[in-house]
XYZ file of N, CA and C in Angstrom:
369
model
N 15.904 9.879 4.635
C 15.618 8.684 3.365
C 14.077 8.140 4.821
N 13.968 7.756 4.334
C 11.945 7.228 5.101
C 13.196 5.401 4.806
N 13.099 4.348 6.018
C 12.596 3.037 5.639
C 11.435 2.314 5.900
N 11.124 2.142 5.639
C 9.823 1.129 5.354
C 9.243 -0.102 5.400
N 8.682 -0.967 7.231
C 8.140 -2.147 7.194
C 7.082 -2.161 6.426
N 6.366 -3.758 5.912
C 5.616 -4.097 6.199
C 5.031 -5.399 6.476
N 3.750 -5.440 7.489
C 3.950 -6.748 7.746
C 2.736 -7.361 7.869
N 2.050 -8.751 8.128
C 0.584 -8.823 8.182
C 0.094 -9.253 7.249
N 1.549 -9.847 6.117
C 1.094 -10.749 4.958
C 0.239 -11.851 5.170
N 0.108 -12.995 4.162
C -0.288 -14.117 4.920
C -0.807 -14.681 3.667
N -1.631 -16.236 4.338
C -2.652 -16.813 3.447
C -4.630 -16.934 4.073
N -5.689 -16.527 2.694
C -6.785 -16.666 4.044
C -8.148 -16.778 2.251
N -8.665 -17.479 2.846
C -9.732 -18.276 1.708
C -10.641 -16.773 1.150
N -11.067 -16.724 -0.014
C -11.536 -15.871 -0.808
C -12.894 -15.582 -0.177
N -12.574 -14.193 0.163
C -14.054 -13.509 0.717
C -13.556 -12.921 2.244
N -12.435 -13.794 2.668
C -11.932 -13.094 3.308
C -11.224 -11.707 3.169
N -10.796 -11.575 4.962
C -10.151 -9.930 5.206
C -8.059 -10.461 6.153
N -7.290 -9.250 5.702
C -6.095 -9.562 5.658
C -5.706 -7.269 6.360
N -4.893 -7.538 6.656
C -5.029 -6.105 7.708
C -3.267 -6.372 7.271
N -3.006 -5.101 6.628
C -1.316 -4.676 6.299
C -0.623 -3.885 7.066
N 0.262 -3.079 7.927
C 1.055 -2.177 7.676
C 1.720 -2.288 7.357
N 1.839 -0.741 7.148
C 4.154 -0.148 7.210
C 3.908 0.266 7.987
N 5.635 0.620 8.981
C 5.702 1.439 9.189
C 7.098 1.585 8.783
N 7.692 3.042 9.414
C 8.443 4.403 8.769
C 9.301 4.682 9.711
N 10.518 4.770 9.748
C 11.540 5.325 10.070
C 12.088 6.594 9.282
N 13.300 7.509 10.431
C 13.537 7.932 9.517
C 12.827 9.330 9.023
N 13.657 9.852 8.234
C 12.524 11.257 8.076
C 11.542 11.609 8.108
N 10.027 12.635 8.724
C 9.477 12.718 9.062
C 8.505 12.090 7.991
N 7.592 11.401 9.081
C 6.842 10.125 8.155
C 5.539 11.952 7.354
N 5.114 12.428 8.563
C 4.286 13.532 7.848
C 5.167 14.187 6.427
N 5.913 13.921 5.808
C 6.704 14.617 4.303
C 6.291 13.722 3.039
N 5.780 12.577 3.823
C 5.801 11.348 2.445
C 4.180 11.572 2.405
N 3.839 11.778 1.312
C 2.271 11.141 1.250
C 2.950 9.128 0.837
N 1.861 8.506 0.737
C 2.778 7.323 0.855
C 1.660 5.614 0.316
N 1.518 5.149 0.064
C 1.054 4.486 -0.826
C 1.243 2.519 -0.681
N 0.331 2.004 -1.633
C 0.352 0.716 -1.311
C -0.191 0.760 -2.497
N 1.223 -0.399 -3.407
C 1.708 -0.630 -4.525
C 1.581 -2.882 -4.297
N 1.296 -3.314 -5.519
C 0.958 -4.428 -5.893
C 1.513 -5.459 -6.929
N 2.384 -6.539 -6.078
C 3.236 -6.665 -8.140
C 2.473 -8.948 -8.360
N 1.758 -8.677 -8.395
C 1.809 -10.419 -8.864
C 2.295 -11.435 -10.147
N 2.919 -12.789 -9.811
C 3.962 -13.194 -10.339
C 3.845 -12.616 -12.018
N 4.809 -12.433 -12.863
C 4.826 -12.175 -14.219
C 4.327 -10.488 -14.571
N 3.412 -10.085 -13.806
C 3.015 -8.993 -14.028
C 3.812 -8.123 -13.977
N 3.103 -6.405 -13.890
C 4.146 -5.087 -13.348
C 3.445 -4.767 -11.891
N 4.233 -3.999 -10.990
C 4.193 -3.817 -10.649
C 2.945 -2.428 -9.974
N 1.275 -2.765 -9.780
C 0.827 -1.626 -10.203
C 0.184 -1.235 -8.787
N -0.760 -0.807 -8.702
C -0.756 1.387 -7.676
C -1.999 -0.098 -7.088
N -1.962 0.819 -5.848
C -3.954 0.217 -4.905
C -3.152 1.203 -4.070
N -3.470 2.216 -3.743
C -4.152 3.167 -3.140
C -3.070 4.454 -2.982
N -3.426 5.395 -2.987
C -2.404 6.361 -2.601
C -2.296 7.672 -1.183
N -2.037 8.121 -0.694
C -2.952 8.815 0.714
C -1.766 10.573 0.930
N -2.546 11.288 0.367
C -1.675 12.643 1.057
C -1.372 12.917 2.313
N -0.292 13.667 2.702
C 1.173 13.873 3.707
C -0.194 13.732 5.125
N -1.364 14.498 4.515
C -1.898 14.948 6.205
C -2.853 12.941 6.262
N -3.379 12.774 5.442
C -4.048 11.372 4.422
C -5.487 11.827 4.907
N -5.362 13.316 5.104
C -7.262 13.411 3.893
C -7.196 13.366 3.282
N -6.691 12.986 2.334
C -7.527 13.040 0.264
C -6.970 11.125 -0.206
N -7.096 10.472 -0.209
C -6.963 8.562 -0.249
C -7.482 8.864 -1.610
N -7.145 7.696 -2.322
C -7.410 6.989 -3.898
C -7.002 6.266 -4.251
N -7.543 5.389 -4.790
C -8.051 3.974 -5.328
C -8.091 3.064 -6.129
N -7.473 2.489 -6.276
C -7.159 1.767 -7.957
C -9.291 1.112 -7.671
N -9.118 1.734 -8.939
C -10.795 -0.223 -9.703
C -10.820 -0.594 -9.044
N -10.180 -2.361 -8.981
C -10.126 -2.782 -8.951
C -10.321 -3.258 -7.056
N -10.359 -1.977 -5.684
C -10.850 -2.807 -5.737
C -11.090 -1.750 -4.278
N -11.896 -0.769 -5.023
C -12.615 0.762 -4.289
C -13.814 0.047 -3.775
N -14.094 -0.418 -2.444
C -15.233 -0.570 -1.985
C -14.727 -1.723 -1.524
N -13.884 -2.121 -1.371
C -13.335 -3.331 -0.441
C -11.547 -3.345 0.704
N -10.915 -2.108 -0.003
C -9.943 -2.394 0.462
C -10.667 -0.879 0.980
N -8.956 -0.733 1.913
C -9.404 1.108 3.073
C -8.380 1.085 4.293
N -7.540 1.904 3.840
C -6.951 2.518 3.583
C -5.709 3.876 4.485
N -5.251 3.242 5.867
C -4.846 5.023 5.989
C -4.132 5.007 7.231
N -3.643 6.560 7.882
C -2.626 6.242 7.949
C -2.047 7.406 9.113
N -1.062 6.562 9.865
C -1.164 7.593 11.536
C -0.115 7.903 11.704
N 0.293 9.735 11.634
C 1.111 10.687 11.412
C 1.587 10.501 12.650
N 1.501 10.580 13.598
C 1.955 10.434 15.138
C 2.309 8.952 15.688
N 1.729 7.820 14.387
C 2.464 6.820 15.188
C 3.336 6.330 14.005
N 3.650 6.682 12.373
C 4.093 6.775 11.894
C 4.366 5.086 11.182
N 2.405 4.947 10.573
C 2.107 3.854 9.737
C 1.314 4.112 8.971
N 0.947 3.477 8.421
C 0.442 2.992 7.660
C -0.778 1.795 7.476
N -1.891 2.347 7.279
C -1.885 0.138 7.391
C -3.098 0.261 6.002
N -3.738 -0.562 5.952
C -4.253 -1.371 4.112
C -5.100 -2.565 4.733
N -6.859 -1.659 4.854
C -7.681 -3.385 5.624
C -7.992 -4.032 4.079
N -8.215 -4.714 3.623
C -8.899 -5.823 2.782
C -9.687 -6.275 2.720
N -10.719 -6.105 2.960
C -12.380 -7.175 2.963
C -12.754 -8.317 1.942
N -13.141 -8.411 2.152
C -13.826 -9.175 -0.249
C -12.344 -9.930 -0.468
N -11.417 -10.429 -0.604
C -10.980 -9.924 -0.855
C -10.857 -11.708 -1.818
N -10.076 -11.179 -3.079
C -10.674 -12.626 -4.481
C -9.515 -12.926 -4.116
N -9.493 -13.798 -5.278
C -8.338 -14.205 -6.050
C -6.753 -14.070 -7.275
N -7.745 -13.356 -7.640
C -7.228 -11.767 -8.081
C -6.228 -11.152 -7.132
N -6.549 -11.372 -5.977
C -5.232 -10.194 -5.128
C -4.467 -10.871 -5.004
N -3.992 -12.439 -5.075
C -2.804 -12.121 -4.869
C -2.190 -11.599 -5.260
N -0.645 -11.532 -4.504
C 0.458 -10.643 -5.250
C 1.649 -10.624 -3.887
N 2.864 -10.149 -4.632
C 3.433 -9.533 -2.504
C 2.774 -7.745 -3.112
N 2.787 -7.708 -2.131
C 1.759 -5.429 -1.383
C 3.169 -4.554 -0.681
N 4.275 -3.060 -1.401
C 4.325 -3.063 -0.846
C 3.748 -1.644 -0.495
N 4.954 -1.537 0.891
C 4.427 0.457 1.036
C 5.417 1.482 0.333
N 4.925 2.537 0.002
C 6.583 3.246 -1.024
C 5.609 5.036 -0.430
N 6.888 5.362 -0.720
C 7.050 6.934 -0.198
C 7.366 7.547 -0.651
N 6.317 8.444 -1.012
C 7.062 9.955 -2.687
C 7.034 11.230 -2.002
N 7.868 11.844 -2.116
C 8.492 12.967 -1.520
C 7.552 13.834 -2.855
N 6.961 13.820 -3.704
C 6.500 14.972 -4.721
C 5.081 14.307 -4.798
N 4.006 13.284 -4.990
C 3.104 13.706 -4.796
C 2.730 12.127 -4.117
N 1.016 12.786 -3.801
C 0.416 10.878 -4.026
C 0.335 10.115 -5.223
N 1.014 9.269 -4.323
C 1.325 7.926 -6.029
C 1.696 6.598 -6.483
N 0.158 7.111 -6.968
C -1.424 6.209 -7.941
C 0.192 6.415 -9.044
N 1.349 6.247 -9.109
C 2.453 5.766 -9.747
C 3.470 5.261 -9.622
N 4.630 4.168 -10.130
C 5.825 3.576 -9.981
C 6.289 5.456 -9.634
N 6.703 6.200 -10.311
C 7.178 7.222 -11.251
C 7.523 7.837 -9.668
N 6.386 8.552 -8.940
C 6.838 9.139 -8.329
C 7.052 8.669 -7.080
N 7.221 7.268 -6.636
C 8.438 6.649 -5.978
C 8.752 6.376 -5.788
N 9.341 7.183 -4.521
C 11.122 7.815 -4.046
C 11.187 6.395 -3.568
N 10.603 5.939 -1.886
C 10.819 5.099 -1.415
C 9.857 3.188 -1.467
N 10.257 1.997 -1.079
C 9.785 1.228 -1.183
C 10.078 0.058 0.305
N 9.584 -0.800 0.584
C 9.507 -1.431 1.778
C 10.042 -2.482 0.968
N 10.146 -4.013 1.075
C 10.352 -4.665 0.918
C 9.159 -5.902 0.756
N 8.179 -5.887 0.361
C 6.862 -6.126 0.677
C 6.587 -7.641 1.521
N 5.892 -7.605 1.104
C 4.934 -9.161 1.759
C 3.796 -9.499 1.170
N 3.543 -10.871 1.350
C 2.954 -11.831 0.215
C 1.247 -11.923 0.810
N 0.687 -11.385 0.075
C -1.084 -11.891 0.144
C -0.931 -12.838 -0.250
N -1.950 -14.142 -0.275
C -1.771 -15.187 -1.200
C -3.596 -15.281 -0.480
N -4.599 -15.482 -1.838
C -5.799 -15.725 -0.951
C -6.339 -17.039 -2.350
N -6.884 -18.083 -1.590
C -7.387 -18.731 -2.394
C -8.334 -19.871 -2.809
N -9.227 -19.862 -3.607
C -9.917 -20.063 -4.450
C -11.322 -21.618 -3.647
């Protein structure tokens, strides 16, 4: 199995930027497709971005397309999420996710979760 630890969350003003990181340990990192999800208070966990095992394919939710960018480094066992032009509606706990089956574009594809990191965007 794989252990996932997120870092980099915090408080930022609208229009600002944050960079999240996810460090993975355990089984071979390149065996997993990776992704980021988020969950706002009172809402369901939602897909943000998914990456293939090599990182050559990425898919973004429409709500973050053009503002967020994600990549992975299989040599360092890390995934990053660069978030620009942040909006108050981006406020949520952000979770790193790993899947042995497919690029995780839905919670049903996720095999492992990180503990989450809080992102708060003030207006």
